[in-house]
Short mmCIF file of C-alpha atoms in Angstrom, two decimals:
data_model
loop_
_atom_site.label_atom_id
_atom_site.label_comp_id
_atom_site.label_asym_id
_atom_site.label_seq_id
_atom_site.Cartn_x
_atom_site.Cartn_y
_atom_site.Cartn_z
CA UNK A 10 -11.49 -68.59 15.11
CA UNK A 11 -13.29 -67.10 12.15
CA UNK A 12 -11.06 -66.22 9.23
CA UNK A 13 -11.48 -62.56 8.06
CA UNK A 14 -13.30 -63.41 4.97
CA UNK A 15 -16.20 -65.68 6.92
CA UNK A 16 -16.49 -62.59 9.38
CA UNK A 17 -16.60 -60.13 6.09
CA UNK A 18 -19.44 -62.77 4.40
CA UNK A 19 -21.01 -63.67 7.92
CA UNK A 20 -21.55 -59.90 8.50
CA UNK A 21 -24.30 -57.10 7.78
CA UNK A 22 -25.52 -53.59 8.78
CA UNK A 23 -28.47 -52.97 9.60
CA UNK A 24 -29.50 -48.79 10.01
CA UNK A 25 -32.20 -49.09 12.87
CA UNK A 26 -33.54 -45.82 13.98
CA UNK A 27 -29.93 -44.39 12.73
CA UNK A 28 -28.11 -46.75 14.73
CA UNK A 29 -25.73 -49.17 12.91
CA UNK A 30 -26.22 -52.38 14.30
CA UNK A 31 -23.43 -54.73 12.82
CA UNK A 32 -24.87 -58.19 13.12
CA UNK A 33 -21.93 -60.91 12.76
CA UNK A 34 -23.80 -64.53 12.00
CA UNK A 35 -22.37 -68.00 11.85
CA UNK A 36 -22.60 -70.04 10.15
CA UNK A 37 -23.44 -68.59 6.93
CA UNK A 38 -27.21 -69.99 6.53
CA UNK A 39 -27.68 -67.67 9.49
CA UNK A 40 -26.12 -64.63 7.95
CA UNK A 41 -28.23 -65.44 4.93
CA UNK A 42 -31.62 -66.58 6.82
CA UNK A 43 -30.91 -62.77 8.53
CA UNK A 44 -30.17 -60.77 5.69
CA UNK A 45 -33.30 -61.96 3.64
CA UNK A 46 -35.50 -61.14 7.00
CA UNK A 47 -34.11 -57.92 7.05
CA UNK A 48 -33.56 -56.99 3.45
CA UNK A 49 -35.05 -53.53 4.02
CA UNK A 50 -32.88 -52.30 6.97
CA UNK A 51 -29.63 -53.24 5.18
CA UNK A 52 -26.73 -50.98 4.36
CA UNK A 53 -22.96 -51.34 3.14
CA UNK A 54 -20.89 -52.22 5.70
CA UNK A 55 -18.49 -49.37 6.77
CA UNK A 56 -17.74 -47.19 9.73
CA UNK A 57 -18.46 -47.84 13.10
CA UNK A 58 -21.18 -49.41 14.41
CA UNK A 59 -23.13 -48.58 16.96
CA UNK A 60 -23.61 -52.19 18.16
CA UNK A 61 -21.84 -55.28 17.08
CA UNK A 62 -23.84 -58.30 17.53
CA UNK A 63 -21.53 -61.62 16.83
CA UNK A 64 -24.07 -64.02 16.48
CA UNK A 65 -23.27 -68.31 16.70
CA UNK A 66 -26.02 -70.79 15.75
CA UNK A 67 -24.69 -74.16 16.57
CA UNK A 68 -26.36 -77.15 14.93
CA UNK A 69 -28.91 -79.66 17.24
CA UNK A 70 -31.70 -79.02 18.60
CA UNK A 71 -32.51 -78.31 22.63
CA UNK A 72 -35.63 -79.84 23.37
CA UNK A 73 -38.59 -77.19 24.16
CA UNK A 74 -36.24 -74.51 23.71
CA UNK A 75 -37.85 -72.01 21.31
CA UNK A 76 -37.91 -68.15 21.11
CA UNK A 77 -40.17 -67.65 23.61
CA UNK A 78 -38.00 -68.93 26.14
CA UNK A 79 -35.75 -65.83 25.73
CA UNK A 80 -38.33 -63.22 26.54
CA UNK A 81 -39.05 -65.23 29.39
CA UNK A 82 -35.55 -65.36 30.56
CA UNK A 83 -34.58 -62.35 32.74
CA UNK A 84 -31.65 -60.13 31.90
CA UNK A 85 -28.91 -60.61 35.09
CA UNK A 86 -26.62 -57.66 35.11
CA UNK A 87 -22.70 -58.31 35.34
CA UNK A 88 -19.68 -56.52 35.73
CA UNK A 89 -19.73 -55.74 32.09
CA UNK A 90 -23.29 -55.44 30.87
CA UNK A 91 -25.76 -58.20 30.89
CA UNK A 92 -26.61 -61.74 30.83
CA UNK A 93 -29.15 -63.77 29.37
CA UNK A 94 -28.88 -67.20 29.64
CA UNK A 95 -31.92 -70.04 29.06
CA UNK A 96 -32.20 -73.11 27.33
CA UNK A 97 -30.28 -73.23 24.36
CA UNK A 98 -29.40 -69.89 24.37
CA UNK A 99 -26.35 -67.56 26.13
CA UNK A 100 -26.01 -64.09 25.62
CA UNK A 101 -24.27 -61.10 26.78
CA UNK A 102 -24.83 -57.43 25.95
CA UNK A 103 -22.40 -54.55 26.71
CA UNK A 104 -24.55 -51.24 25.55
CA UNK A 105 -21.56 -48.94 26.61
CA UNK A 106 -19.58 -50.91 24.22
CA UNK A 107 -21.62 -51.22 21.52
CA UNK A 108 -21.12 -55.21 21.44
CA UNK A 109 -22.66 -58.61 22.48
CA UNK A 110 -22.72 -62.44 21.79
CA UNK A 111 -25.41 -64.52 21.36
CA UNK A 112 -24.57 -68.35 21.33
CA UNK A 113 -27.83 -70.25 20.15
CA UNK A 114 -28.34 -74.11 19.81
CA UNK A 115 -32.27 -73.88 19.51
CA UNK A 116 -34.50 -75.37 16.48
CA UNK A 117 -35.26 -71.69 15.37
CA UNK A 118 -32.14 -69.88 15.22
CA UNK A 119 -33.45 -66.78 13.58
CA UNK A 120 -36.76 -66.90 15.99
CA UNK A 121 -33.83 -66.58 18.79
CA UNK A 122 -31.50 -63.99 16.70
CA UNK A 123 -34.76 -61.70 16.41
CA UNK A 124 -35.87 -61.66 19.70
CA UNK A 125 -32.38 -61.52 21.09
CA UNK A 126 -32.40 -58.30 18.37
CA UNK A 127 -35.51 -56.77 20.41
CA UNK A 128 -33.37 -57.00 23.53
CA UNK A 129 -30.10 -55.64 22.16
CA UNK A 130 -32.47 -52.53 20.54
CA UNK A 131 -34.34 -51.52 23.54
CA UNK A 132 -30.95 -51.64 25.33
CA UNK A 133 -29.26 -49.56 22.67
CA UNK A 134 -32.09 -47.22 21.95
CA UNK A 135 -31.82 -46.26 26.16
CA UNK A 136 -28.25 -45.95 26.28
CA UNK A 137 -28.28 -43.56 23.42
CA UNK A 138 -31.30 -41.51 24.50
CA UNK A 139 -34.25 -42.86 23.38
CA UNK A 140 -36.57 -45.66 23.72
CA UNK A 141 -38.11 -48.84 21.90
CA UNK A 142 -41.81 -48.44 22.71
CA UNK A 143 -44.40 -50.84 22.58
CA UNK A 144 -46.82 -49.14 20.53
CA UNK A 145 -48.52 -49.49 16.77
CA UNK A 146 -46.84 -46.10 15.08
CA UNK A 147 -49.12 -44.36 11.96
CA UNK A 148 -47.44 -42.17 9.85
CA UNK A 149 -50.04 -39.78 8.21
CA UNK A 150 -49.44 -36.77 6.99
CA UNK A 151 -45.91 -36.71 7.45
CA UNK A 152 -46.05 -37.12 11.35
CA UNK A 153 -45.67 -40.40 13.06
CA UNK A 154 -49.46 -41.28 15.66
CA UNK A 155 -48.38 -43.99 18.63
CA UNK A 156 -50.75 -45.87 20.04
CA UNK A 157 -50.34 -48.14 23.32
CA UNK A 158 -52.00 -50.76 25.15
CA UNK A 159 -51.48 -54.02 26.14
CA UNK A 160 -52.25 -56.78 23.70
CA UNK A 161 -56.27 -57.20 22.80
CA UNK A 162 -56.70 -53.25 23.28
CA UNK A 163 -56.55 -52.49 19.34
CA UNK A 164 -53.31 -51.80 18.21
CA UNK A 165 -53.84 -54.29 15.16
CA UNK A 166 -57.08 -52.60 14.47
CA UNK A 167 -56.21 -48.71 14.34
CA UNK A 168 -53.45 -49.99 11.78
CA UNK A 169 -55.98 -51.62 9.99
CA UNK A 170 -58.51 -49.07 10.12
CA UNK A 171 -56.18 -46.73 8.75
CA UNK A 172 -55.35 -47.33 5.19
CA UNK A 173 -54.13 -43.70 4.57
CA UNK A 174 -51.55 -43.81 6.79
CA UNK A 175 -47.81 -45.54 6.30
CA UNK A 176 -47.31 -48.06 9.10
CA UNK A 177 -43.72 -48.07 11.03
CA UNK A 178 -45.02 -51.22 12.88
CA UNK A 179 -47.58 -52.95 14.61
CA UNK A 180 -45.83 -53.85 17.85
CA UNK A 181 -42.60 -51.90 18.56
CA UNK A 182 -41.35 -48.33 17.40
CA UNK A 183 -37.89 -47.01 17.55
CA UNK A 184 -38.31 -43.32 19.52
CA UNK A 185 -35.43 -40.71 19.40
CA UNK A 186 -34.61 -37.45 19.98
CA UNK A 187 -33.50 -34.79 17.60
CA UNK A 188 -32.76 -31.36 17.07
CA UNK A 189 -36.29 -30.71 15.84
CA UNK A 190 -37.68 -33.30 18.28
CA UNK A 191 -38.70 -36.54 19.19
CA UNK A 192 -38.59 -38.97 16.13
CA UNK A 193 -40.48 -42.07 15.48
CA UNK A 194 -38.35 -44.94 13.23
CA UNK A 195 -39.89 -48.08 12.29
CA UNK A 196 -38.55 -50.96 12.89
CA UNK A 197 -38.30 -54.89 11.87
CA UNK A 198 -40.39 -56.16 14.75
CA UNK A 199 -43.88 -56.56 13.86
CA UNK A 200 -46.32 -59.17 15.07
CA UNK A 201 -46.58 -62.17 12.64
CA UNK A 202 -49.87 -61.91 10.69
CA UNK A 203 -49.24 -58.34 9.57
CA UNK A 204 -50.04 -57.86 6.49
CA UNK A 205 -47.85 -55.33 4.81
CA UNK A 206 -44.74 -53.84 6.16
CA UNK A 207 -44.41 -51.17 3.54
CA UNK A 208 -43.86 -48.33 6.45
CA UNK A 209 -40.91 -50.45 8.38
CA UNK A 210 -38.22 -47.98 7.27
CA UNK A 211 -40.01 -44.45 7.72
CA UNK A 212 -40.01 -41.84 10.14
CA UNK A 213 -41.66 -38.94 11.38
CA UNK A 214 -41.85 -36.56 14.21
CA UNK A 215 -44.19 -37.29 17.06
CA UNK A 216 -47.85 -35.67 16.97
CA UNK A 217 -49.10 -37.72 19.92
CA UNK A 218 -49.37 -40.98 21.75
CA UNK A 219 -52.79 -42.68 22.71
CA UNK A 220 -53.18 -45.19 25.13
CA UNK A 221 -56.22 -47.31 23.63
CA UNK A 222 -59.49 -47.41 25.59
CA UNK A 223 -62.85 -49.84 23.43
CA UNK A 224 -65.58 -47.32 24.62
CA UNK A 225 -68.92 -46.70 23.03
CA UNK A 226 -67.94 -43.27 22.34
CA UNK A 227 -65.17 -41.46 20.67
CA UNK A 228 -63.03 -39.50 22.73
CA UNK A 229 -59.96 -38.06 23.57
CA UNK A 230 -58.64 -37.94 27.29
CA UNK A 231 -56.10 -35.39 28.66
CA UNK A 232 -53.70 -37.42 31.19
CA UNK A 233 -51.73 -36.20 34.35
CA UNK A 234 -48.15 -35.75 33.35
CA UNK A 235 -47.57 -38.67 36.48
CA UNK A 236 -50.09 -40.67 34.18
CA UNK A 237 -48.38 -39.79 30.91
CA UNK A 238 -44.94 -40.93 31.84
CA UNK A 239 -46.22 -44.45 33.62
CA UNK A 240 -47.79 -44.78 30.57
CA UNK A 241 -44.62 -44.34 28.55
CA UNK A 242 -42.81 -46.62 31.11
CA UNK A 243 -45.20 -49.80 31.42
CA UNK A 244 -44.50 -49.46 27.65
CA UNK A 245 -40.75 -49.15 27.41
CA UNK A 246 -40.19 -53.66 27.52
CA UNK A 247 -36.74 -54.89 28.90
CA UNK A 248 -35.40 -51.55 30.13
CA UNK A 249 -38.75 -51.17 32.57
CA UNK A 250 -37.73 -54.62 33.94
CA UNK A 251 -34.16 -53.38 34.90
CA UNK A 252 -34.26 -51.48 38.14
CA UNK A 253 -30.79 -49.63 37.99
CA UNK A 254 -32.74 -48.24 34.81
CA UNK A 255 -35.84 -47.17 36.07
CA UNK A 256 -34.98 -43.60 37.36
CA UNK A 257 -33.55 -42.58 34.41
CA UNK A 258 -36.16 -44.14 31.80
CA UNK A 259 -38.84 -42.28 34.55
CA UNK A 260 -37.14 -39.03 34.08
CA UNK A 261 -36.96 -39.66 30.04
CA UNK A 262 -40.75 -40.76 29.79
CA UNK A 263 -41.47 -37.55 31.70
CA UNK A 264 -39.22 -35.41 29.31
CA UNK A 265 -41.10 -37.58 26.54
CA UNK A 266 -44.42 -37.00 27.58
CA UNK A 267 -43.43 -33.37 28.25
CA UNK A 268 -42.43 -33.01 24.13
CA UNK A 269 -45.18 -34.66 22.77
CA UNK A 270 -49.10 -35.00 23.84
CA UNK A 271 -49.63 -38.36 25.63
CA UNK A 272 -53.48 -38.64 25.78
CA UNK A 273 -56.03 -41.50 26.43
CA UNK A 274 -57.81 -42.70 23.43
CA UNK A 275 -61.33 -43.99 23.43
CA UNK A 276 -62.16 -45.57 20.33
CA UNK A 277 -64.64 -47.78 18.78
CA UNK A 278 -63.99 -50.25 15.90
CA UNK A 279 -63.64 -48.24 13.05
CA UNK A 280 -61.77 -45.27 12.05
CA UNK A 281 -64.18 -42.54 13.48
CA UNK A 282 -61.27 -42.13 16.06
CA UNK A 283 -58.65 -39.52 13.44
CA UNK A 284 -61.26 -37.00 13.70
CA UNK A 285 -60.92 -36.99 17.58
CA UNK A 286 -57.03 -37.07 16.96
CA UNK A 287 -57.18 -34.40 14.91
CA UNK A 288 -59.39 -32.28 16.52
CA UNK A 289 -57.54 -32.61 19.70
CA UNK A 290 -54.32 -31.77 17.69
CA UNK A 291 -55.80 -28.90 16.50
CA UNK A 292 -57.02 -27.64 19.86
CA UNK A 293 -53.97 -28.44 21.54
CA UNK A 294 -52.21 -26.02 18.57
CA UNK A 295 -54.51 -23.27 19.80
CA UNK A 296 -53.85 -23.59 23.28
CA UNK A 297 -49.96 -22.91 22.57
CA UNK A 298 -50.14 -20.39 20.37
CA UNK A 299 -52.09 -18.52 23.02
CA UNK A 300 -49.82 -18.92 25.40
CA UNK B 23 -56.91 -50.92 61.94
CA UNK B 24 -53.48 -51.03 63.04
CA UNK B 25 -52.70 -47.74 63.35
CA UNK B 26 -49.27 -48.35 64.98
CA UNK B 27 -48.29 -50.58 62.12
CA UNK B 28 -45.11 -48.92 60.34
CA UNK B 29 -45.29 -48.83 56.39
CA UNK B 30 -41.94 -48.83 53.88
CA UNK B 31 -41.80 -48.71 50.33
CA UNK B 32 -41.08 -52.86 48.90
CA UNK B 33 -37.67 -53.16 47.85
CA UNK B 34 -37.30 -52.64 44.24
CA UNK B 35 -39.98 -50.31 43.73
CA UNK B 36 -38.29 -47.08 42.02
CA UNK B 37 -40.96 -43.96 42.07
CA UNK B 38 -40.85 -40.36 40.79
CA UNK B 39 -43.02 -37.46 42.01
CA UNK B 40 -44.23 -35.78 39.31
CA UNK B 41 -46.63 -32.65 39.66
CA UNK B 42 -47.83 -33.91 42.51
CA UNK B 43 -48.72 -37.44 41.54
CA UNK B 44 -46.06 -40.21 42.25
CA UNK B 45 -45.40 -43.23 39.72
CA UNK B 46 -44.09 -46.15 41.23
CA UNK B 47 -42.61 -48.99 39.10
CA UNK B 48 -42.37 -52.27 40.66
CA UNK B 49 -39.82 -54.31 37.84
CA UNK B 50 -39.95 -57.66 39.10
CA UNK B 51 -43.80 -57.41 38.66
CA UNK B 52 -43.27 -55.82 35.38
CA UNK B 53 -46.29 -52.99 37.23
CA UNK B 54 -46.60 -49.27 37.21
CA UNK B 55 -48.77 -47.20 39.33
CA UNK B 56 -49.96 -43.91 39.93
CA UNK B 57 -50.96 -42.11 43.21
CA UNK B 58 -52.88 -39.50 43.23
CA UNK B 59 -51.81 -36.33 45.30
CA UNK B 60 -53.05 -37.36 48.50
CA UNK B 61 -51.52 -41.25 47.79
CA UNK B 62 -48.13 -39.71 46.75
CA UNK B 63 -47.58 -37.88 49.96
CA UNK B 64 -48.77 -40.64 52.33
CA UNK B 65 -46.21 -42.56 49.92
CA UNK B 66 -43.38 -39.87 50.79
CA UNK B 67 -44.41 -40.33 54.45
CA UNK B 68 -44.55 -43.79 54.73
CA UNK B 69 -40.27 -44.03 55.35
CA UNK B 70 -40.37 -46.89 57.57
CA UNK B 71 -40.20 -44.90 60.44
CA UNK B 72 -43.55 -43.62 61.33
CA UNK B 73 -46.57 -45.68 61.74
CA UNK B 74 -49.95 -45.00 59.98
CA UNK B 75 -50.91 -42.76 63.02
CA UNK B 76 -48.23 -40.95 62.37
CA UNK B 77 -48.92 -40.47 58.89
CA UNK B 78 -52.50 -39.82 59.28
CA UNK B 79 -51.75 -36.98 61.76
CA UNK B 80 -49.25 -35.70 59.34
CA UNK B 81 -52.17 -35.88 56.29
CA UNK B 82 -55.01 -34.61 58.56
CA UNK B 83 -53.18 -31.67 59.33
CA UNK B 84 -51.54 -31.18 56.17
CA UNK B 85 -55.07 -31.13 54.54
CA UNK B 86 -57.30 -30.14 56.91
CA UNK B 87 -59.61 -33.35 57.13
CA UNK B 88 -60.98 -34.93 60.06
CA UNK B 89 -58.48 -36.99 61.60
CA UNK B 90 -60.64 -40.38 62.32
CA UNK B 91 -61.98 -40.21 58.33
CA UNK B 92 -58.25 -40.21 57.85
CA UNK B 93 -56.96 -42.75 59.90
CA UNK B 94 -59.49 -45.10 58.24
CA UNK B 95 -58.12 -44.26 54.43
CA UNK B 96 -54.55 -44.05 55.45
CA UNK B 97 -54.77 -47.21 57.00
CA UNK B 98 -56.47 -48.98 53.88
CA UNK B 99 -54.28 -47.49 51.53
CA UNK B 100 -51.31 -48.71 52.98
CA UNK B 101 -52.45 -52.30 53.51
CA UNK B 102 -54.03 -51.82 50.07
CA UNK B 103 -50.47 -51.31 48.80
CA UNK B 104 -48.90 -53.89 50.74
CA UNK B 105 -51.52 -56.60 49.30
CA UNK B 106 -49.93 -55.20 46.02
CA UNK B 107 -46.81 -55.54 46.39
CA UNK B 108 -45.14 -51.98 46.49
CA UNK B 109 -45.10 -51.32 50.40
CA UNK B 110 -44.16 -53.60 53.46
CA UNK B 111 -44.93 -53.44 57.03
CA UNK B 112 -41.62 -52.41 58.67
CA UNK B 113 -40.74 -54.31 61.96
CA UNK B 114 -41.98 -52.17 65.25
#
């Protein structure tokens, strides 16, 4: 049993999206290997926390079992919550509580802790109303730009090709709702070669999301609202693998794609593609004011 | 064709109509799909119950198309979707 102090020094906030996620490491390298990772998302501890995440590295090393191994291992449901349980690694995670475990005896702890992190956030996010997407987020102009697709389609590039804008992160965005909309929150998860994370703790409201299309030619495609919301949902990772979820997370990607413009966007390799963003913002502007 | 075959939606597949189009989500595949108008209601139809004469009666009808053009489509949707996953044949 921890004694108060270790679980006082072991322990760290972390304000993700607005969500307090209370992240309680041992043994202390692992508190301090987290909070250095996450410097930026850090906050005094106090109040409650949305999630409490008590976090155990043990020391050895389980052959072959590495980080990957936990997005490869399926999420079991149980009376409580969830399991996930692969080599090395057994976790549990209670949304409706706010709490889970995470038990780790891998040769990258903190590898495991963050992708065990991506879990526990997509799982929070849903339970509280929004979503984690899997999507590059721009923020220009003081509104947050999404952009889907699965991995070679250009999410990497539009950040790069877009040195005006602040990015929230290359790989996964924090959506939620508000009274003045959907928000977009950066996050912590980014893929490893990015260069600059200076956008990680902004947020914006939504102007659009583009699912990225390499064409020849510029252009911005309107999409079905059934197309809009599958796009939303082949994008939503863990909670579109969890079939109790799926008619909910349907009904909030159509409410999603319902508050903000879900297009198709076909770009080329350089940053031609903001003019057809804009354009079709602008449009789309004009068609609700005249109606 | 085997028009007295009997499609069912695969368990596990979770859909939602939406304006007309259906989106079906298969999780253990980690796959999501649209159908079009036409797809969505043979999708609605296909209940496990009714073969694909059946259902390309009810679509010929329902749309006004000739009913051997839609006996052929019907029938290759459905085994289209069963080579994918999201329907089965139900037993007869």
């Amino acid at each position: 049993m921890m004694r108060s102090q270790d679980a006082v020094d072991g322990a760290l906030d972390l304000i993700l999206a607005g969500w307090r996620v209370r992240l309680v490491c041992a043994p202390q390298a692992l508190a301090q290997a987290a909070r250095a990772r996450y410097a930026a998302f850090v906050a005094a501890i106090g109040g409650p926390a949305d999630l409490v995440i008590a976090a155990a590295a043990e020391p050895g090393m389980s052959p072959g079992a590495h980080a990957a191994h936990m997005l490869e291992a399926p999420l079991r449901p149980d009376a409580a919550g969830y399991r996930l349980d692969a080599d090395g690694i057994a976790a549990s995670i209670q949304p409706d509580l706010g709490r889970a475990t995470l038990a780790l005896a891998t040769a990258e702890p903190l590898g495991s802790l963050e992708y065990f992190l991506r879990i526990a956030c997509a799982l929070l996010a849903f339970h509280r109303g929004g979503v984690l997407l899997h999507a590059a987020g721009l923020l220009a102009g003081g509104q947050a730009y999404l952009f889907t697709g699965v991995s070679g389609s250009g999410k990497s590039t539009v950040t790069a090709l877009s040195p005006h804008a602040l990015a929230l992160s290359d790989d996964l965005v924090l959506l939620r709702p508000g009274e003045a909309g959907w928000l977009a929150h950066g996050t912590p998860f980014w893929n490893p070669d990015a260069a600059s994370r200076a956008g990680q703790t902004a947020n914006g409201p939504i102007a659009g999301i583009y699912k990225l299309v390499k064409a020849p030619a510029v252009r911005v495609e309107p999409l079905s609202a059934a197309a809009a919301a599958a796009e939303l949902a082949a994008n939503c990772p863990v909670v579109n693998g969890r079939p109790e979820l799926l008619p909910e997370l349907l009904a909030r990607c159509r409410d999603l794609a319902r508050a903000v413009p879900v297009r198709r966007l076909h770009f080329r390799k350089d940053a031609s593609f903001w003019a057809a963003v804009n354009a079709n913002l602008i449009i789309q502007e004009v068609h609700s004011d005249a109606t | 064709m085997q028009l007295n075959a009997i499609p069912a939606h695969a368990p596990g597949v979770v859909s939602r109509t939406m304006d007309g189009e259906a989106v079906l989500v298969h999780p253990a595949q980690g796959k999501v799909r649209v159908l079009n108008a036409v797809g969505a209601r043979i999708w609605e139809l296909a209940d496990g119950r009714h073969d694909i004469a059946a259902l390309a009666q009810a679509v010929a009808d329902e749309y006004g198309v000739p009913l051997a053009r839609t006996e052929a489509d019907v029938d290759a949707f459905c085994y289209d979707l069963v080579g994918r996953g999201v329907m089965v044949w139900a037993p007869a």
